[in-house]
PDB file of C-alpha atoms and ligand atoms in Angstrom:
ATOM      1  CA  MET L   1     -78.004 -33.099  31.336  1.00  0.00           C
ATOM      2  CA  ASP L   2     -80.453 -31.242  33.599  1.00  0.00           C
ATOM      3  CA  ARG L   3     -84.055 -30.073  33.016  1.00  0.00           C
ATOM      4  CA  VAL L   4     -82.859 -26.757  31.554  1.00  0.00           C
ATOM      5  CA  ASP L   5     -80.646 -28.574  29.006  1.00  0.00           C
ATOM      6  CA  GLU L   6     -83.651 -30.751  28.092  1.00  0.00           C
ATOM      7  CA  ALA L   7     -85.812 -27.641  27.614  1.00  0.00           C
ATOM      8  CA  PHE L   8     -83.155 -26.156  25.289  1.00  0.00           C
ATOM      9  CA  ASP L   9     -82.993 -29.374  23.258  1.00  0.00           C
ATOM     10  CA  ALA L  10     -86.791 -29.417  22.930  1.00  0.00           C
ATOM     11  CA  THR L  11     -86.957 -25.717  21.958  1.00  0.00           C
ATOM     12  CA  PRO L  12     -84.434 -24.890  19.195  1.00  0.00           C
ATOM     13  CA  ARG L  13     -83.469 -21.205  19.201  1.00  0.00           C
ATOM     14  CA  ARG L  14     -83.502 -21.002  15.395  1.00  0.00           C
ATOM     15  CA  ASP L  15     -87.297 -21.463  15.397  1.00  0.00           C
ATOM     16  CA  PHE L  16     -87.589 -18.144  17.283  1.00  0.00           C
ATOM     17  CA  LEU L  17     -85.368 -16.034  15.023  1.00  0.00           C
ATOM     18  CA  PRO L  18     -86.193 -13.981  11.926  1.00  0.00           C
ATOM     19  CA  ALA L  19     -84.971 -15.585   8.674  1.00  0.00           C
ATOM     20  CA  GLY L  20     -82.096 -13.086   8.356  1.00  0.00           C
ATOM     21  CA  VAL L  21     -80.321 -14.193  11.547  1.00  0.00           C
ATOM     22  CA  ARG L  22     -81.391 -17.851  11.716  1.00  0.00           C
ATOM     23  CA  ARG L  23     -78.031 -19.083  10.437  1.00  0.00           C
ATOM     24  CA  ARG L  24     -76.458 -17.492  13.533  1.00  0.00           C
ATOM     25  CA  ALA L  25     -78.662 -19.425  15.979  1.00  0.00           C
ATOM     26  CA  SER L  26     -75.656 -21.183  17.554  1.00  0.00           C
ATOM     27  CA  TYR L  27     -73.935 -17.854  18.312  1.00  0.00           C
ATOM     28  CA  ASP L  28     -73.775 -17.362  22.093  1.00  0.00           C
ATOM     29  CA  GLY L  29     -74.816 -13.731  22.075  1.00  0.00           C
ATOM     30  CA  PRO L  30     -77.993 -11.681  21.672  1.00  0.00           C
ATOM     31  CA  LEU L  31     -79.487 -11.536  18.142  1.00  0.00           C
ATOM     32  CA  ARG L  32     -81.677  -8.787  16.677  1.00  0.00           C
ATOM     33  CA  ILE L  33     -85.327  -9.712  16.221  1.00  0.00           C
ATOM     34  CA  ALA L  34     -87.426  -6.563  15.522  1.00  0.00           C
ATOM     35  CA  ALA L  35     -88.283  -3.180  17.028  1.00  0.00           C
ATOM     36  CA  GLY L  36     -84.641  -2.787  18.161  1.00  0.00           C
ATOM     37  CA  GLN L  37     -85.051  -5.760  20.514  1.00  0.00           C
ATOM     38  CA  THR L  38     -83.079  -8.986  20.855  1.00  0.00           C
ATOM     39  CA  ASN L  39     -83.415 -12.696  21.410  1.00  0.00           C
ATOM     40  CA  SER L  40     -81.224 -13.082  24.511  1.00  0.00           C
ATOM     41  CA  GLN L  41     -77.818 -14.765  24.773  1.00  0.00           C
ATOM     42  CA  PRO L  42     -78.388 -18.529  25.274  1.00  0.00           C
ATOM     43  CA  ARG L  43     -75.912 -18.820  28.171  1.00  0.00           C
ATOM     44  CA  THR L  44     -77.668 -15.971  29.979  1.00  0.00           C
ATOM     45  CA  VAL L  45     -81.096 -17.563  29.414  1.00  0.00           C
ATOM     46  CA  ALA L  46     -79.769 -20.866  30.799  1.00  0.00           C
ATOM     47  CA  ASP L  47     -78.329 -19.100  33.874  1.00  0.00           C
ATOM     48  CA  MET L  48     -81.659 -17.355  34.490  1.00  0.00           C
ATOM     49  CA  LEU L  49     -83.710 -20.532  34.087  1.00  0.00           C
ATOM     50  CA  ARG L  50     -81.455 -22.408  36.534  1.00  0.00           C
ATOM     51  CA  LEU L  51     -81.854 -19.602  39.071  1.00  0.00           C
ATOM     52  CA  LEU L  52     -85.621 -19.641  38.524  1.00  0.00           C
ATOM     53  CA  ASP L  53     -85.864 -23.378  39.373  1.00  0.00           C
ATOM     54  CA  VAL L  54     -89.151 -23.950  37.535  1.00  0.00           C
ATOM     55  CA  ARG L  55     -91.202 -27.019  38.530  1.00  0.00           C
ATOM     56  CA  ALA L  56     -93.875 -28.934  36.635  1.00  0.00           C
ATOM     57  CA  GLY L  57     -97.382 -27.568  37.139  1.00  0.00           C
ATOM     58  CA  GLN L  58     -96.363 -24.034  38.134  1.00  0.00           C
ATOM     59  CA  ARG L  59     -97.872 -20.739  36.944  1.00  0.00           C
ATOM     60  CA  VAL L  60     -95.161 -18.606  35.359  1.00  0.00           C
ATOM     61  CA  LEU L  61     -95.047 -14.997  34.133  1.00  0.00           C
ATOM     62  CA  ASP L  62     -92.502 -14.110  31.406  1.00  0.00           C
ATOM     63  CA  VAL L  63     -92.035 -10.323  31.263  1.00  0.00           C
ATOM     64  CA  GLY L  64     -90.522  -9.263  27.921  1.00  0.00           C
ATOM     65  CA  SER L  65     -91.367 -12.342  25.857  1.00  0.00           C
ATOM     66  CA  GLY L  66     -89.781 -10.904  22.669  1.00  0.00           C
ATOM     67  CA  SER L  67     -89.231 -13.754  20.198  1.00  0.00           C
ATOM     68  CA  GLY L  68     -91.311 -16.142  22.337  1.00  0.00           C
ATOM     69  CA  TRP L  69     -88.256 -18.332  23.045  1.00  0.00           C
ATOM     70  CA  THR L  70     -88.205 -17.926  26.817  1.00  0.00           C
ATOM     71  CA  THR L  71     -91.987 -18.376  26.954  1.00  0.00           C
ATOM     72  CA  ALA L  72     -91.643 -21.659  25.051  1.00  0.00           C
ATOM     73  CA  LEU L  73     -88.715 -22.809  27.241  1.00  0.00           C
ATOM     74  CA  LEU L  74     -90.761 -22.053  30.357  1.00  0.00           C
ATOM     75  CA  ALA L  75     -93.727 -23.910  28.838  1.00  0.00           C
ATOM     76  CA  HIS L  76     -91.535 -26.985  28.431  1.00  0.00           C
ATOM     77  CA  LEU L  77     -90.404 -26.712  32.062  1.00  0.00           C
ATOM     78  CA  VAL L  78     -93.919 -26.367  33.559  1.00  0.00           C
ATOM     79  CA  GLY L  79     -95.449 -28.969  31.221  1.00  0.00           C
ATOM     80  CA  PRO L  80     -99.141 -29.208  30.299  1.00  0.00           C
ATOM     81  CA  THR L  81    -100.291 -29.135  33.937  1.00  0.00           C
ATOM     82  CA  GLY L  82     -98.783 -25.658  34.341  1.00  0.00           C
ATOM     83  CA  SER L  83     -99.268 -22.358  32.527  1.00  0.00           C
ATOM     84  CA  VAL L  84     -97.101 -19.553  31.196  1.00  0.00           C
ATOM     85  CA  LEU L  85     -98.117 -16.022  30.301  1.00  0.00           C
ATOM     86  CA  GLY L  86     -95.679 -13.938  28.261  1.00  0.00           C
ATOM     87  CA  VAL L  87     -96.207 -10.178  28.244  1.00  0.00           C
ATOM     88  CA  GLU L  88     -94.527  -8.004  25.629  1.00  0.00           C
ATOM     89  CA  ILE L  89     -94.668  -4.245  25.114  1.00  0.00           C
ATOM     90  CA  GLU L  90     -93.826  -4.162  21.355  1.00  0.00           C
ATOM     91  CA  PRO L  91     -96.906  -5.086  19.271  1.00  0.00           C
ATOM     92  CA  VAL L  92     -94.816  -6.426  16.362  1.00  0.00           C
ATOM     93  CA  LEU L  93     -93.138  -8.841  18.791  1.00  0.00           C
ATOM     94  CA  VAL L  94     -96.453  -9.907  20.306  1.00  0.00           C
ATOM     95  CA  THR L  95     -97.326 -11.145  16.805  1.00  0.00           C
ATOM     96  CA  PHE L  96     -93.873 -12.603  16.030  1.00  0.00           C
ATOM     97  CA  GLY L  97     -93.423 -14.274  19.430  1.00  0.00           C
ATOM     98  CA  GLY L  98     -97.017 -15.515  19.482  1.00  0.00           C
ATOM     99  CA  ARG L  99     -96.600 -17.176  16.081  1.00  0.00           C
ATOM    100  CA  ASN L 100     -93.311 -18.812  17.105  1.00  0.00           C
ATOM    101  CA  LEU L 101     -94.822 -20.042  20.358  1.00  0.00           C
ATOM    102  CA  SER L 102     -97.934 -21.480  18.717  1.00  0.00           C
ATOM    103  CA  SER L 103     -95.789 -23.527  16.340  1.00  0.00           C
ATOM    104  CA  THR L 104     -94.492 -25.445  19.394  1.00  0.00           C
ATOM    105  CA  GLY L 105     -98.019 -26.707  20.143  1.00  0.00           C
ATOM    106  CA  ARG L 106     -97.559 -25.818  23.843  1.00  0.00           C
ATOM    107  CA  ARG L 107    -101.070 -24.521  24.261  1.00  0.00           C
ATOM    108  CA  TRP L 108    -100.701 -23.952  28.005  1.00  0.00           C
ATOM    109  CA  ALA L 109     -98.551 -20.907  27.172  1.00  0.00           C
ATOM    110  CA  THR L 110     -99.754 -17.620  25.666  1.00  0.00           C
ATOM    111  CA  ILE L 111     -98.329 -14.216  24.800  1.00  0.00           C
ATOM    112  CA  ARG L 112    -100.223 -10.986  25.366  1.00  0.00           C
ATOM    113  CA  GLU L 113     -99.489  -7.328  24.716  1.00  0.00           C
ATOM    114  CA  ALA L 114     -98.571  -5.430  27.903  1.00  0.00           C
ATOM    115  CA  ALA L 115    -101.376  -3.081  28.941  1.00  0.00           C
ATOM    116  CA  PRO L 116    -100.296   0.577  28.826  1.00  0.00           C
ATOM    117  CA  GLY L 117     -98.761   1.654  32.130  1.00  0.00           C
ATOM    118  CA  VAL L 118     -99.122  -1.826  33.632  1.00  0.00           C
ATOM    119  CA  LEU L 119     -96.044  -3.888  34.475  1.00  0.00           C
ATOM    120  CA  GLY L 120     -96.445  -7.662  34.436  1.00  0.00           C
ATOM    121  CA  ASP L 121     -99.910  -9.042  35.063  1.00  0.00           C
ATOM    122  CA  PRO L 122    -101.305  -7.827  38.399  1.00  0.00           C
ATOM    123  CA  GLY L 123    -104.753  -9.211  37.467  1.00  0.00           C
ATOM    124  CA  GLY L 124    -103.412 -12.762  37.086  1.00  0.00           C
ATOM    125  CA  ALA L 125    -101.159 -12.703  40.165  1.00  0.00           C
ATOM    126  CA  PRO L 126     -99.889 -14.435  42.220  1.00  0.00           C
ATOM    127  CA  TYR L 127     -97.310 -16.265  40.064  1.00  0.00           C
ATOM    128  CA  ASP L 128     -95.040 -19.084  41.283  1.00  0.00           C
ATOM    129  CA  ARG L 129     -92.209 -17.882  39.063  1.00  0.00           C
ATOM    130  CA  ILE L 130     -91.509 -14.572  37.281  1.00  0.00           C
ATOM    131  CA  LEU L 131     -88.787 -14.203  34.642  1.00  0.00           C
ATOM    132  CA  VAL L 132     -87.892 -10.673  33.523  1.00  0.00           C
ATOM    133  CA  SER L 133     -85.760 -10.288  30.366  1.00  0.00           C
ATOM    134  CA  ALA L 134     -85.418  -6.483  30.307  1.00  0.00           C
ATOM    135  CA  GLU L 135     -83.610  -4.323  32.804  1.00  0.00           C
ATOM    136  CA  PRO L 136     -84.994  -1.657  35.156  1.00  0.00           C
ATOM    137  CA  ASP L 137     -82.805   0.671  37.276  1.00  0.00           C
ATOM    138  CA  GLU L 138     -84.482  -0.491  40.473  1.00  0.00           C
ATOM    139  CA  LEU L 139     -86.341  -3.612  41.590  1.00  0.00           C
ATOM    140  CA  PRO L 140     -90.010  -2.921  40.652  1.00  0.00           C
ATOM    141  CA  GLN L 141     -92.261  -3.370  43.685  1.00  0.00           C
ATOM    142  CA  GLU L 142     -95.212  -4.016  41.287  1.00  0.00           C
ATOM    143  CA  LEU L 143     -93.518  -7.265  40.220  1.00  0.00           C
ATOM    144  CA  VAL L 144     -92.526  -8.272  43.754  1.00  0.00           C
ATOM    145  CA  ASP L 145     -96.208  -7.877  44.636  1.00  0.00           C
ATOM    146  CA  GLN L 146     -97.129 -10.372  41.873  1.00  0.00           C
ATOM    147  CA  LEU L 147     -95.041 -13.195  43.412  1.00  0.00           C
ATOM    148  CA  ALA L 148     -96.716 -16.058  45.273  1.00  0.00           C
ATOM    149  CA  ASP L 149     -95.938 -16.630  48.973  1.00  0.00           C
ATOM    150  CA  ASP L 150     -93.156 -19.098  48.110  1.00  0.00           C
ATOM    151  CA  GLY L 151     -92.437 -17.608  44.681  1.00  0.00           C
ATOM    152  CA  VAL L 152     -89.165 -16.862  42.895  1.00  0.00           C
ATOM    153  CA  MET L 153     -88.385 -14.007  40.503  1.00  0.00           C
ATOM    154  CA  VAL L 154     -85.230 -13.620  38.412  1.00  0.00           C
ATOM    155  CA  ILE L 155     -84.618 -10.104  37.105  1.00  0.00           C
ATOM    156  CA  PRO L 156     -81.617  -8.073  35.927  1.00  0.00           C
ATOM    157  CA  VAL L 157     -81.503  -4.779  37.815  1.00  0.00           C
ATOM    158  CA  ALA L 158     -78.951  -2.064  37.003  1.00  0.00           C
ATOM    159  CA  GLY L 159     -76.491  -4.599  35.563  1.00  0.00           C
ATOM    160  CA  THR L 160     -76.805  -7.287  38.258  1.00  0.00           C
ATOM    161  CA  MET L 161     -78.905 -10.453  38.106  1.00  0.00           C
ATOM    162  CA  LEU L 162     -81.173 -10.627  41.145  1.00  0.00           C
ATOM    163  CA  ARG L 163     -83.060 -13.615  42.528  1.00  0.00           C
ATOM    164  CA  VAL L 164     -85.996 -12.554  44.678  1.00  0.00           C
ATOM    165  CA  THR L 165     -87.620 -15.198  46.877  1.00  0.00           C
ATOM    166  CA  ASN L 166     -90.694 -15.111  49.051  1.00  0.00           C
ATOM    167  CA  PRO L 167     -91.496 -15.039  51.923  1.00  0.00           C
ATOM    168  CA  ASP L 168     -90.166 -11.572  52.693  1.00  0.00           C
ATOM    169  CA  ALA L 169     -88.811 -10.766  49.188  1.00  0.00           C
ATOM    170  CA  VAL L 170     -85.261 -11.862  50.041  1.00  0.00           C
ATOM    171  CA  VAL L 171     -82.830 -10.646  47.347  1.00  0.00           C
ATOM    172  CA  THR L 172     -79.614 -12.435  46.356  1.00  0.00           C
ATOM    173  CA  ARG L 173     -77.161 -11.284  43.656  1.00  0.00           C
ATOM    174  CA  HIS L 174     -75.858 -13.523  40.855  1.00  0.00           C
ATOM    175  CA  GLY L 175     -73.334 -11.700  38.687  1.00  0.00           C
ATOM    176  CA  ARG L 176     -73.196  -8.939  36.089  1.00  0.00           C
ATOM    177  CA  TYR L 177     -75.310  -9.062  32.908  1.00  0.00           C
ATOM    178  CA  ARG L 178     -76.406  -6.518  30.320  1.00  0.00           C
ATOM    179  CA  PHE L 179     -79.985  -6.283  29.010  1.00  0.00           C
ATOM    180  CA  VAL L 180     -82.225  -4.010  26.964  1.00  0.00           C
ATOM    181  CA  PRO L 181     -84.081  -1.521  29.222  1.00  0.00           C
ATOM    182  CA  LEU L 182     -87.446  -2.280  30.773  1.00  0.00           C
ATOM    183  CA  HIS L 183     -89.767   0.508  29.570  1.00  0.00           C
TER     184      HIS L 183
HETATM  185  C1  LIG N   1     -84.066  -9.182  25.629  1.00  0.00           C
HETATM  186  S1  LIG N   1     -85.594  -8.878  24.846  1.00  0.00           S
HETATM  187  C2  LIG N   1     -86.438 -10.382  24.576  1.00  0.00           C
HETATM  188  C3  LIG N   1     -86.025 -11.615  25.299  1.00  0.00           C
HETATM  189  C4  LIG N   1     -87.026 -12.710  25.122  1.00  0.00           C
HETATM  190  N1  LIG N   1     -87.298 -13.304  26.386  1.00  0.00           N
HETATM  191  C5  LIG N   1     -86.642 -13.720  24.065  1.00  0.00           C
HETATM  192  O1  LIG N   1     -86.477 -14.883  24.404  1.00  0.00           O
HETATM  193  O2  LIG N   1     -86.566 -13.360  22.899  1.00  0.00           O
HETATM  194  C6  LIG N   1     -86.584  -8.096  26.140  1.00  0.00           C
HETATM  195  C7  LIG N   1     -87.991  -7.740  25.728  1.00  0.00           C
HETATM  196  O3  LIG N   1     -88.603  -7.004  26.781  1.00  0.00           O
HETATM  197  C8  LIG N   1     -89.576  -6.170  26.184  1.00  0.00           C
HETATM  198  N2  LIG N   1     -90.015  -5.179  27.179  1.00  0.00           N
HETATM  199  C9  LIG N   1     -89.386  -4.056  27.601  1.00  0.00           C
HETATM  200  N3  LIG N   1     -90.112  -3.438  28.551  1.00  0.00           N
HETATM  201  C10 LIG N   1     -91.238  -4.199  28.746  1.00  0.00           C
HETATM  202  C11 LIG N   1     -92.394  -4.090  29.591  1.00  0.00           C
HETATM  203  N4  LIG N   1     -92.558  -3.074  30.459  1.00  0.00           N
HETATM  204  N5  LIG N   1     -93.337  -5.055  29.523  1.00  0.00           N
HETATM  205  C12 LIG N   1     -93.208  -6.095  28.652  1.00  0.00           C
HETATM  206  N6  LIG N   1     -92.154  -6.237  27.813  1.00  0.00           N
HETATM  207  C13 LIG N   1     -91.178  -5.304  27.860  1.00  0.00           C
HETATM  208  C14 LIG N   1     -88.866  -5.635  24.952  1.00  0.00           C
HETATM  209  O4  LIG N   1     -89.747  -5.105  23.987  1.00  0.00           O
HETATM  210  C15 LIG N   1     -88.106  -6.878  24.476  1.00  0.00           C
HETATM  211  O5  LIG N   1     -88.831  -7.596  23.505  1.00  0.00           O
END
């Protein structure tokens, strides 16, 4: 059992699902939440978190916080000496995810509505880790610019999971995955 398994155990997926799909929480696939969006496939989330290699005390940005599940998982991984900011573009999910997150009591994590035309959180950068749960066609330079000098970002781009590490924004590829589009 590694730190990611422990985070999953401490953060049950069913607590981040609407009542109508809660009974399917153990299904290893994406589940509809609201606004045409999904709570991601658990195996994919686990793969991404292992690639992200989150440490206690880090500052983490969660782009596309949706149900709040990944934000809460990241909050477990950084612990109370760290911080997590989730940004979400759909207002109804800012409310839904924020409520789910606050019921975990992990007050070092918050969810905020994405500012129009702004990707991520340039004002709060640099971040030690950036997780992106929606898919652009190309690697967004705006997000690369928000990574700390020794930071790591995990992001699906055009069907392939990328791990971007600083210094020098070195990109490695980690298999094929499908995600909702990054708007
Ligand atoms: C796969 S879903 C949610 C996954 C989420 N991490 C979870 O655990 O439920 C991806 C989310 O990204 C959001 N999204 C898309 N483009 C975005 C953007 N530019 N900024 C912030 N969120 C965005 C969508 O609204 C959607 O909720």
